[in-house]
PDB file of N, CA and C in Angstrom:
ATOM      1  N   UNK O   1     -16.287   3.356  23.661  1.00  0.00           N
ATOM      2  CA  UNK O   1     -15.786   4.700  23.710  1.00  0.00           C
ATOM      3  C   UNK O   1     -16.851   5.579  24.371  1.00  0.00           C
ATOM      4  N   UNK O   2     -16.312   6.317  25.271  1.00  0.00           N
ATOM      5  CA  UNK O   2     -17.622   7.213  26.375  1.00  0.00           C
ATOM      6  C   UNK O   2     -17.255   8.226  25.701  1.00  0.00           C
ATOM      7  N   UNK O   3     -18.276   9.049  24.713  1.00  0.00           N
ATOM      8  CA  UNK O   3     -18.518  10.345  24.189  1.00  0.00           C
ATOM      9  C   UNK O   3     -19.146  11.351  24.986  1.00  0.00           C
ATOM     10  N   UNK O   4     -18.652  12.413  25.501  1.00  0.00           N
ATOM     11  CA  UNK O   4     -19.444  13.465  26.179  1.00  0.00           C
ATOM     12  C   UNK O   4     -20.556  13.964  25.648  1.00  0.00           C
ATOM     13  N   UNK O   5     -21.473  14.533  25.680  1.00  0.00           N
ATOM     14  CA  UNK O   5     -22.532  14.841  24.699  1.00  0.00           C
ATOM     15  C   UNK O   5     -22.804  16.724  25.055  1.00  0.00           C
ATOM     16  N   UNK O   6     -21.451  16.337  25.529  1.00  0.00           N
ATOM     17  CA  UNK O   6     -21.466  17.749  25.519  1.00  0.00           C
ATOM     18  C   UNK O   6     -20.719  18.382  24.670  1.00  0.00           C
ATOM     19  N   UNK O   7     -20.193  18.049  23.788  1.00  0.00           N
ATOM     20  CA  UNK O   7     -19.071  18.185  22.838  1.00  0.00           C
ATOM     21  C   UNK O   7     -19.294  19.505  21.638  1.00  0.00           C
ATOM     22  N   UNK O   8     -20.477  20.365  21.890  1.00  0.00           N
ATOM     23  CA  UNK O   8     -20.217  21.341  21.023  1.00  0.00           C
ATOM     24  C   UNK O   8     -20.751  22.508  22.380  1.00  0.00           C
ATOM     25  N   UNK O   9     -20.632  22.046  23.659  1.00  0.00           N
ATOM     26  CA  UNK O   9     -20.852  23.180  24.904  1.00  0.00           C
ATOM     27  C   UNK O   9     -19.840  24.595  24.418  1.00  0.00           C
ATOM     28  N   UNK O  10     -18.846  24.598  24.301  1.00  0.00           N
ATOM     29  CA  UNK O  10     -17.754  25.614  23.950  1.00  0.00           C
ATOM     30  C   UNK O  10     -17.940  26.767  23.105  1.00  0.00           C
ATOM     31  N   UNK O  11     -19.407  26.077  21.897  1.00  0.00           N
ATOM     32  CA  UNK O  11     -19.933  27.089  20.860  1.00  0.00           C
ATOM     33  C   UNK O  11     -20.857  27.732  21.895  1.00  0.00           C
ATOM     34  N   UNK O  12     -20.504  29.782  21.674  1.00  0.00           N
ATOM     35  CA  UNK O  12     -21.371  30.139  22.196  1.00  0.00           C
ATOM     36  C   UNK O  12     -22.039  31.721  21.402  1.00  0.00           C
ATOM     37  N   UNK O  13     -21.476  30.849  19.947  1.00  0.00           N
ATOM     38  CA  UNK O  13     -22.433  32.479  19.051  1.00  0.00           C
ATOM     39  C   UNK O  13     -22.780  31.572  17.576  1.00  0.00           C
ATOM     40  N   UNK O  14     -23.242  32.064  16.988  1.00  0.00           N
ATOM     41  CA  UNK O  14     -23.520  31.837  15.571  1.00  0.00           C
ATOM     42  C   UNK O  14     -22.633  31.463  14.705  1.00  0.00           C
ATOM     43  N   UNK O  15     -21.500  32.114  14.784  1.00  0.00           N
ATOM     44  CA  UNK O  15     -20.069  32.385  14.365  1.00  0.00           C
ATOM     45  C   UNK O  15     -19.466  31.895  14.285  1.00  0.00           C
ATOM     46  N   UNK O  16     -19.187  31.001  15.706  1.00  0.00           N
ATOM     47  CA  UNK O  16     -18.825  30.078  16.590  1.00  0.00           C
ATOM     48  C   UNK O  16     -18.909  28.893  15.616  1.00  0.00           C
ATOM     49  N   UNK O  17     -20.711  28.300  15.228  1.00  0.00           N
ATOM     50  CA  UNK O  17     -21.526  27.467  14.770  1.00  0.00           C
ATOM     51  C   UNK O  17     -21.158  27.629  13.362  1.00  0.00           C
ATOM     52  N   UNK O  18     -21.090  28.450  13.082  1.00  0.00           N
ATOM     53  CA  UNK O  18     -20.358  28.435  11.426  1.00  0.00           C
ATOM     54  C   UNK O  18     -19.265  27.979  11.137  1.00  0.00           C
ATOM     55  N   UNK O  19     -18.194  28.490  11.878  1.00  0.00           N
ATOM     56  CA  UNK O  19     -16.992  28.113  11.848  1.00  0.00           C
ATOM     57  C   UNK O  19     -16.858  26.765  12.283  1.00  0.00           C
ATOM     58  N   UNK O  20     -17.453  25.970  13.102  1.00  0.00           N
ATOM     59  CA  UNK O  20     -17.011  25.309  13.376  1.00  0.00           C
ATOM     60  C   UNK O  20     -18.176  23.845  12.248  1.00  0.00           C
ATOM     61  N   UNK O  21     -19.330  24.428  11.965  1.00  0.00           N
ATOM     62  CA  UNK O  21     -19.661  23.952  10.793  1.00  0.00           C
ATOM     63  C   UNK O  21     -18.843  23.513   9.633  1.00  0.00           C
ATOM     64  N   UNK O  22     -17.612  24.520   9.372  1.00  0.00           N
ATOM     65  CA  UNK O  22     -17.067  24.527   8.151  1.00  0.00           C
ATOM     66  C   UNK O  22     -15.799  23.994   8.293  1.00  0.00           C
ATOM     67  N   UNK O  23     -15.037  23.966   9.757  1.00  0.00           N
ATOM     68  CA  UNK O  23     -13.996  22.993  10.415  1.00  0.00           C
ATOM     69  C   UNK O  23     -14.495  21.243  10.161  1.00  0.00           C
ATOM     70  N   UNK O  24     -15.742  20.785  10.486  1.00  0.00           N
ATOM     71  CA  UNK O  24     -16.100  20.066  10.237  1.00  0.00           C
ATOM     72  C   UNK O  24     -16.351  19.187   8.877  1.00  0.00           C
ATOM     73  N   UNK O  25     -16.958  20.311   7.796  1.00  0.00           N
ATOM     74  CA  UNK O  25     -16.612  20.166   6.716  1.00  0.00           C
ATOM     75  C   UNK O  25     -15.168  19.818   5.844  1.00  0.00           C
ATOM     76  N   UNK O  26     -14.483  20.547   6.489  1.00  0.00           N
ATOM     77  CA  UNK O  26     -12.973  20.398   6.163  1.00  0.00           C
ATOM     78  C   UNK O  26     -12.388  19.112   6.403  1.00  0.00           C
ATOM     79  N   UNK O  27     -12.696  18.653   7.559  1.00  0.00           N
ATOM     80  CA  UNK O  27     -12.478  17.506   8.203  1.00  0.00           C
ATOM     81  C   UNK O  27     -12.530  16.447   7.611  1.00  0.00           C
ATOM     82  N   UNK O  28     -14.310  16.615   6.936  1.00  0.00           N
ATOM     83  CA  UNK O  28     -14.924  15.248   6.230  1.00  0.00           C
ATOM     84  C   UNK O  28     -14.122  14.845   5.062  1.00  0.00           C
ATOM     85  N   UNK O  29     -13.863  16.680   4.159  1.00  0.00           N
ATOM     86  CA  UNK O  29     -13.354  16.394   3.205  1.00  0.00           C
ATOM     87  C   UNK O  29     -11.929  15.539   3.181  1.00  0.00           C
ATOM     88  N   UNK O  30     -11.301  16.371   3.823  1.00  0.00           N
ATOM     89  CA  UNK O  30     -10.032  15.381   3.936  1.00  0.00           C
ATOM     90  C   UNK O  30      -9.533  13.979   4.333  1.00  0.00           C
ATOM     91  N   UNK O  31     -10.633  13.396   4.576  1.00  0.00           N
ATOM     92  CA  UNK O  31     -10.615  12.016   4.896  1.00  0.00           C
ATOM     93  C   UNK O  31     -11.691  11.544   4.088  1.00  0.00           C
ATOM     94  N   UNK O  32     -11.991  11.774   3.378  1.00  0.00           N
ATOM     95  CA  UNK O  32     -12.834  11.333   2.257  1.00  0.00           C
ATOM     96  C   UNK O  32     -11.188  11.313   0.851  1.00  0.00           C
ATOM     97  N   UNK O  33     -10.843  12.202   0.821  1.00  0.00           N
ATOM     98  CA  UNK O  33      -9.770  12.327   0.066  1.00  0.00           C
ATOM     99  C   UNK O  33      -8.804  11.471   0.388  1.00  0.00           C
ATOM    100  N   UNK O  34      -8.360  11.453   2.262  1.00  0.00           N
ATOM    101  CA  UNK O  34      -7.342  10.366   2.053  1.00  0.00           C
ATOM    102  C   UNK O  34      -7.919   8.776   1.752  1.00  0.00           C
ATOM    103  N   UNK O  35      -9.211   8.773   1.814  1.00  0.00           N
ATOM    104  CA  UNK O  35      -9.706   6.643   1.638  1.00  0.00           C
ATOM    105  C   UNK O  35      -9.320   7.001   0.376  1.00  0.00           C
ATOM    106  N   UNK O  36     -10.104   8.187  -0.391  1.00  0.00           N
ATOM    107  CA  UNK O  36      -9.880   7.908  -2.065  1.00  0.00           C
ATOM    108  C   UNK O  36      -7.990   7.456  -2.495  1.00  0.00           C
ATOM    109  N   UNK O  37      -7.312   8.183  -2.121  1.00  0.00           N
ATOM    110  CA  UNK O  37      -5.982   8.016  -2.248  1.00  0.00           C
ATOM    111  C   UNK O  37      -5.326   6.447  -1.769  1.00  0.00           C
ATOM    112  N   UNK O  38      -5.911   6.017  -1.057  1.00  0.00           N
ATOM    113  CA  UNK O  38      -5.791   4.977  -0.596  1.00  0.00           C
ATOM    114  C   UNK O  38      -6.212   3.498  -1.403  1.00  0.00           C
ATOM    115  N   UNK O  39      -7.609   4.007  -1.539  1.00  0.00           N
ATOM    116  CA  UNK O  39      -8.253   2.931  -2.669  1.00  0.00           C
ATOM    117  C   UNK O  39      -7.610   3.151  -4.401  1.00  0.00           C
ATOM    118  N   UNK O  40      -6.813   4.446  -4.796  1.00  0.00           N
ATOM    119  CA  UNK O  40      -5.996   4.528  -5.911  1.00  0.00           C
ATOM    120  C   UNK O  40      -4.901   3.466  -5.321  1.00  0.00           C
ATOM    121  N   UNK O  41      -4.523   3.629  -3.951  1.00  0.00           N
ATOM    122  CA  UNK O  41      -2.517   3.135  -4.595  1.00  0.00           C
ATOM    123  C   UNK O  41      -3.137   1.795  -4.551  1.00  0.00           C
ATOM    124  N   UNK O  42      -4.042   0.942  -3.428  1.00  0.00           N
ATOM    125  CA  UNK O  42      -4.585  -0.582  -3.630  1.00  0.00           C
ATOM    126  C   UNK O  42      -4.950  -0.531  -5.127  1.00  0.00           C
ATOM    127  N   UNK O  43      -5.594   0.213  -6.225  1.00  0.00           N
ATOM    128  CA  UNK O  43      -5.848  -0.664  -7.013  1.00  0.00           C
ATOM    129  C   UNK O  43      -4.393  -0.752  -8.053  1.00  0.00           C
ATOM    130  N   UNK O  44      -3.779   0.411  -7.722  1.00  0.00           N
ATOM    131  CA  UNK O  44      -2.314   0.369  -8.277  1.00  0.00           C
ATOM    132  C   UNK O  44      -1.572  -0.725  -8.213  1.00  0.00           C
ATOM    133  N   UNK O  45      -1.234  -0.576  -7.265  1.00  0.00           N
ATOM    134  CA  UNK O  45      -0.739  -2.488  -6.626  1.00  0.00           C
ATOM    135  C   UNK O  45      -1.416  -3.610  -6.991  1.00  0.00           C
ATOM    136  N   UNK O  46      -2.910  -3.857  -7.507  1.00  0.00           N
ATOM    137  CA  UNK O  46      -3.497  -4.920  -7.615  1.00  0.00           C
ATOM    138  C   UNK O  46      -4.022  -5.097  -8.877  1.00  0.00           C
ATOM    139  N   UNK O  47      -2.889  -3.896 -10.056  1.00  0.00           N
ATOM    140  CA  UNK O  47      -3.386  -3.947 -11.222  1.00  0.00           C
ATOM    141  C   UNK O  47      -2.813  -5.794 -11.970  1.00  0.00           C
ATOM    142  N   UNK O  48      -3.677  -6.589 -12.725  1.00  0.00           N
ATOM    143  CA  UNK O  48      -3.055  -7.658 -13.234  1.00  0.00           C
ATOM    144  C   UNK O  48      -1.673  -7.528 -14.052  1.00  0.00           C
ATOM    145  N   UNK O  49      -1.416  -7.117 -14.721  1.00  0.00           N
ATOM    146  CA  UNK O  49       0.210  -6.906 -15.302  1.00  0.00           C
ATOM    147  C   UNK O  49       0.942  -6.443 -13.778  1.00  0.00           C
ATOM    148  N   UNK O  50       0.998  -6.118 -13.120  1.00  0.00           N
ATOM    149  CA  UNK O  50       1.492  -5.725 -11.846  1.00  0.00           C
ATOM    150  C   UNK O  50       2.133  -7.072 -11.108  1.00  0.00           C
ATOM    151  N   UNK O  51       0.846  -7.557 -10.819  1.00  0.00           N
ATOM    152  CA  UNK O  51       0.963  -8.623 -10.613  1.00  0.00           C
ATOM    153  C   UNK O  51       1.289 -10.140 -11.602  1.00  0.00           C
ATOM    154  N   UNK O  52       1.334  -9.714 -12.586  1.00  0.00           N
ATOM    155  CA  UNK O  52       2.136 -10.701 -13.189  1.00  0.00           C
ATOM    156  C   UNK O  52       3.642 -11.004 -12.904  1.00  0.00           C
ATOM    157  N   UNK O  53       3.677  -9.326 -13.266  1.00  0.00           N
ATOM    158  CA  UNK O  53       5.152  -9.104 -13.048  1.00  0.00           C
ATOM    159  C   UNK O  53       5.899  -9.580 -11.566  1.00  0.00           C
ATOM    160  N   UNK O  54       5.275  -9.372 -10.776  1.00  0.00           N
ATOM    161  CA  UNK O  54       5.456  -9.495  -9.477  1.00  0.00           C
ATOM    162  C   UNK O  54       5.899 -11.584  -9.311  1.00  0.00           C
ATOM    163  N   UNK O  55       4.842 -11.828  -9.733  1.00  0.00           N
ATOM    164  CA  UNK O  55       4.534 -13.492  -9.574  1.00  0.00           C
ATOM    165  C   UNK O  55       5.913 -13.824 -10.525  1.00  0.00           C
ATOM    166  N   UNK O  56       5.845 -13.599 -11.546  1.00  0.00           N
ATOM    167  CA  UNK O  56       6.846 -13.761 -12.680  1.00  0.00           C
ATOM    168  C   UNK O  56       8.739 -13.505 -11.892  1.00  0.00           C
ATOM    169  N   UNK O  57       8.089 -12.867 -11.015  1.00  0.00           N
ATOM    170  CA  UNK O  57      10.151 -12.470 -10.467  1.00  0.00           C
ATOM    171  C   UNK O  57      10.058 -13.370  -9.634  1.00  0.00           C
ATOM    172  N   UNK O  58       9.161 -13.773  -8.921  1.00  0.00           N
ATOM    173  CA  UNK O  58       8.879 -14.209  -7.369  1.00  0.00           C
ATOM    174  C   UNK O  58       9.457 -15.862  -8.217  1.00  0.00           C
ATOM    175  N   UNK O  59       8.719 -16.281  -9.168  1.00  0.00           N
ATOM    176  CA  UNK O  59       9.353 -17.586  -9.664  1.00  0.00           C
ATOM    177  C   UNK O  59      10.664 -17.749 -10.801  1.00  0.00           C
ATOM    178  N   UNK O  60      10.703 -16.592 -11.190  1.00  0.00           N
ATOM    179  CA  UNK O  60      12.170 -16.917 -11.904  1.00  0.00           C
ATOM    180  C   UNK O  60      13.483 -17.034 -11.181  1.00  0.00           C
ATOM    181  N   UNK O  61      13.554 -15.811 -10.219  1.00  0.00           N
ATOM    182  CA  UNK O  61      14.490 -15.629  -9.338  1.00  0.00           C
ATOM    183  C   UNK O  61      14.998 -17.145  -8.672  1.00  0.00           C
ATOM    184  N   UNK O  62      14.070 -17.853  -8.182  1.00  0.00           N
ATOM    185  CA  UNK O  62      14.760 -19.072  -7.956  1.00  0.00           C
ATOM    186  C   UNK O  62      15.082 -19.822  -8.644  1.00  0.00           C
ATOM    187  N   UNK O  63      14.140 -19.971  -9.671  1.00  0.00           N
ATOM    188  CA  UNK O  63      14.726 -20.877 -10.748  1.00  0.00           C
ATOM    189  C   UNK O  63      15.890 -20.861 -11.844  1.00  0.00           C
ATOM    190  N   UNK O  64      16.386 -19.723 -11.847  1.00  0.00           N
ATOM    191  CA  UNK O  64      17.228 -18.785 -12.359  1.00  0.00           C
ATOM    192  C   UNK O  64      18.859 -19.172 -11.204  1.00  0.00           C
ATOM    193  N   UNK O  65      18.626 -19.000 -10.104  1.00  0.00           N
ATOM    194  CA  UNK O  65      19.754 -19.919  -8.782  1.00  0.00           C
ATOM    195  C   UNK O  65      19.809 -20.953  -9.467  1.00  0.00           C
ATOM    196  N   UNK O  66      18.421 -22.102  -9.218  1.00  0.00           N
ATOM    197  CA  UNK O  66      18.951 -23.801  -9.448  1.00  0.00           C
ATOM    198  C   UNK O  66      19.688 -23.597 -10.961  1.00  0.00           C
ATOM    199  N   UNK O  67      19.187 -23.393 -12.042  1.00  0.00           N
ATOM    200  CA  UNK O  67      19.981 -23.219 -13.026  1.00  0.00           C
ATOM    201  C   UNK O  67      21.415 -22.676 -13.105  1.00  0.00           C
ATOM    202  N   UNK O  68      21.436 -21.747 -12.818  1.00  0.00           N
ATOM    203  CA  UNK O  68      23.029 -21.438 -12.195  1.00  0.00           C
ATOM    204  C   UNK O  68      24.008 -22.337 -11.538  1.00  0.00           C
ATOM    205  N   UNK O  69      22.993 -22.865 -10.003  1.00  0.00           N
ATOM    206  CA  UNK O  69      24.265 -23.313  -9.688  1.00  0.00           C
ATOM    207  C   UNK O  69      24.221 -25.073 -10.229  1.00  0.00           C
ATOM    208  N   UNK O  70      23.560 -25.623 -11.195  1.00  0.00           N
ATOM    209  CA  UNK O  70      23.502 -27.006 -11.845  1.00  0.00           C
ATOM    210  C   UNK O  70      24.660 -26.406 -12.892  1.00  0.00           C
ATOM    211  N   UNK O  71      24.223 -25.266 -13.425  1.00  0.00           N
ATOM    212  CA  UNK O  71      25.776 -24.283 -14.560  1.00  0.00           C
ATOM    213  C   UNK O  71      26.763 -24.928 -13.700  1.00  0.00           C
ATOM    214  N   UNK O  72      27.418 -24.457 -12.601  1.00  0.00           N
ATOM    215  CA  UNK O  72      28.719 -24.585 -12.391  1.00  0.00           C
ATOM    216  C   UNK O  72      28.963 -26.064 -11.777  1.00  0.00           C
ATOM    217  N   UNK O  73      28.042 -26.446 -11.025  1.00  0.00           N
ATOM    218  CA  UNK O  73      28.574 -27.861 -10.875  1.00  0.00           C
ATOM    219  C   UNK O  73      28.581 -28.764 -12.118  1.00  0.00           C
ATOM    220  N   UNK O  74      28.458 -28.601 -12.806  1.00  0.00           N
ATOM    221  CA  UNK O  74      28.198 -29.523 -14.451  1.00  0.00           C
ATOM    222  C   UNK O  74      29.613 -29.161 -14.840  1.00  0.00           C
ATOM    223  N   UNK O  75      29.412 -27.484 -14.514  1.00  0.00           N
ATOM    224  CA  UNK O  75      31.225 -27.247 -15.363  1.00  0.00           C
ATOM    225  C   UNK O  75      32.410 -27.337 -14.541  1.00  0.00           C
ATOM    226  N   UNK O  76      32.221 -27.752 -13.156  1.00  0.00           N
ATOM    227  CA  UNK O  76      33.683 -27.840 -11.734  1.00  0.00           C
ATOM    228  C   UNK O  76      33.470 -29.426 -12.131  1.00  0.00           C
ATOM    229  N   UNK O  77      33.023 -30.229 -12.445  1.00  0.00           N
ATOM    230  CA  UNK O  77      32.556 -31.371 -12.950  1.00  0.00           C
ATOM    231  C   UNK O  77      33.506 -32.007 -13.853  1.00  0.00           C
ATOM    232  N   UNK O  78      33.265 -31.133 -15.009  1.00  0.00           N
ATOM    233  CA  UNK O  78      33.634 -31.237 -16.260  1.00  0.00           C
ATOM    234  C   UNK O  78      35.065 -30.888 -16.485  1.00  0.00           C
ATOM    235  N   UNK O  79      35.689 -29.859 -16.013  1.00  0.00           N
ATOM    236  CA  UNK O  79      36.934 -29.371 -15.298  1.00  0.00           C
ATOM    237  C   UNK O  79      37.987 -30.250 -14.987  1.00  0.00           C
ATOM    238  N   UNK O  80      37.282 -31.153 -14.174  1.00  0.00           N
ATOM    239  CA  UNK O  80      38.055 -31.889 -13.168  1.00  0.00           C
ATOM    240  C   UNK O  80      38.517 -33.191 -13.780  1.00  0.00           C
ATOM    241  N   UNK O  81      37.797 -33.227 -15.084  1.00  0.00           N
ATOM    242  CA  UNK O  81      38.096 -34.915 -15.763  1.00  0.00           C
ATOM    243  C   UNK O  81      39.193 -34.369 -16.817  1.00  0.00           C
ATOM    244  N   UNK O  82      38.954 -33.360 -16.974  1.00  0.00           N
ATOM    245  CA  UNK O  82      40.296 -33.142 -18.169  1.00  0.00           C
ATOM    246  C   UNK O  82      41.935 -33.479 -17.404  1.00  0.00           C
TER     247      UNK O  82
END
């Protein structure tokens, strides 16, 4: 990345240098605020009960199908001999 180094040429009072001191400040803050917000929702998401829960659907859900459909073929099965 080619940075000009001229990049505060435009300031041309004290005023200028303040303000734009405190633009800067503003700046930092708010991106200091958004990582923090960021590193909240990751640890949100990566709380362990979270993830239990998560793992826990991820393997019932299928196993919960095969059971089902062994349910109806056992009973279209069973059906069919009467």
């Amino acid at each position: 990345m080619n940075r000009s180094t001229h990049t505060y040429k435009r300031i041309g009072s004290f005023v200028e240098l303040s303000n734009e001191k405190i633009r800067l400040s503003y700046e930092s803050r708010l991106a200091r605020t958004k990582l923090d917000l960021s590193l909240l929702k990751l640890g949100e998401e990566l709380k362990p009960a979270r993830l239990l829960g998560l793992m826990a659907s991820r393997l019932l859900v299928p196993l919960s199908e095969t059971i089902k459909s062994r349910l109806v073929s056992f009973f279209q099965k069973g059906s069919r001999s009467y």
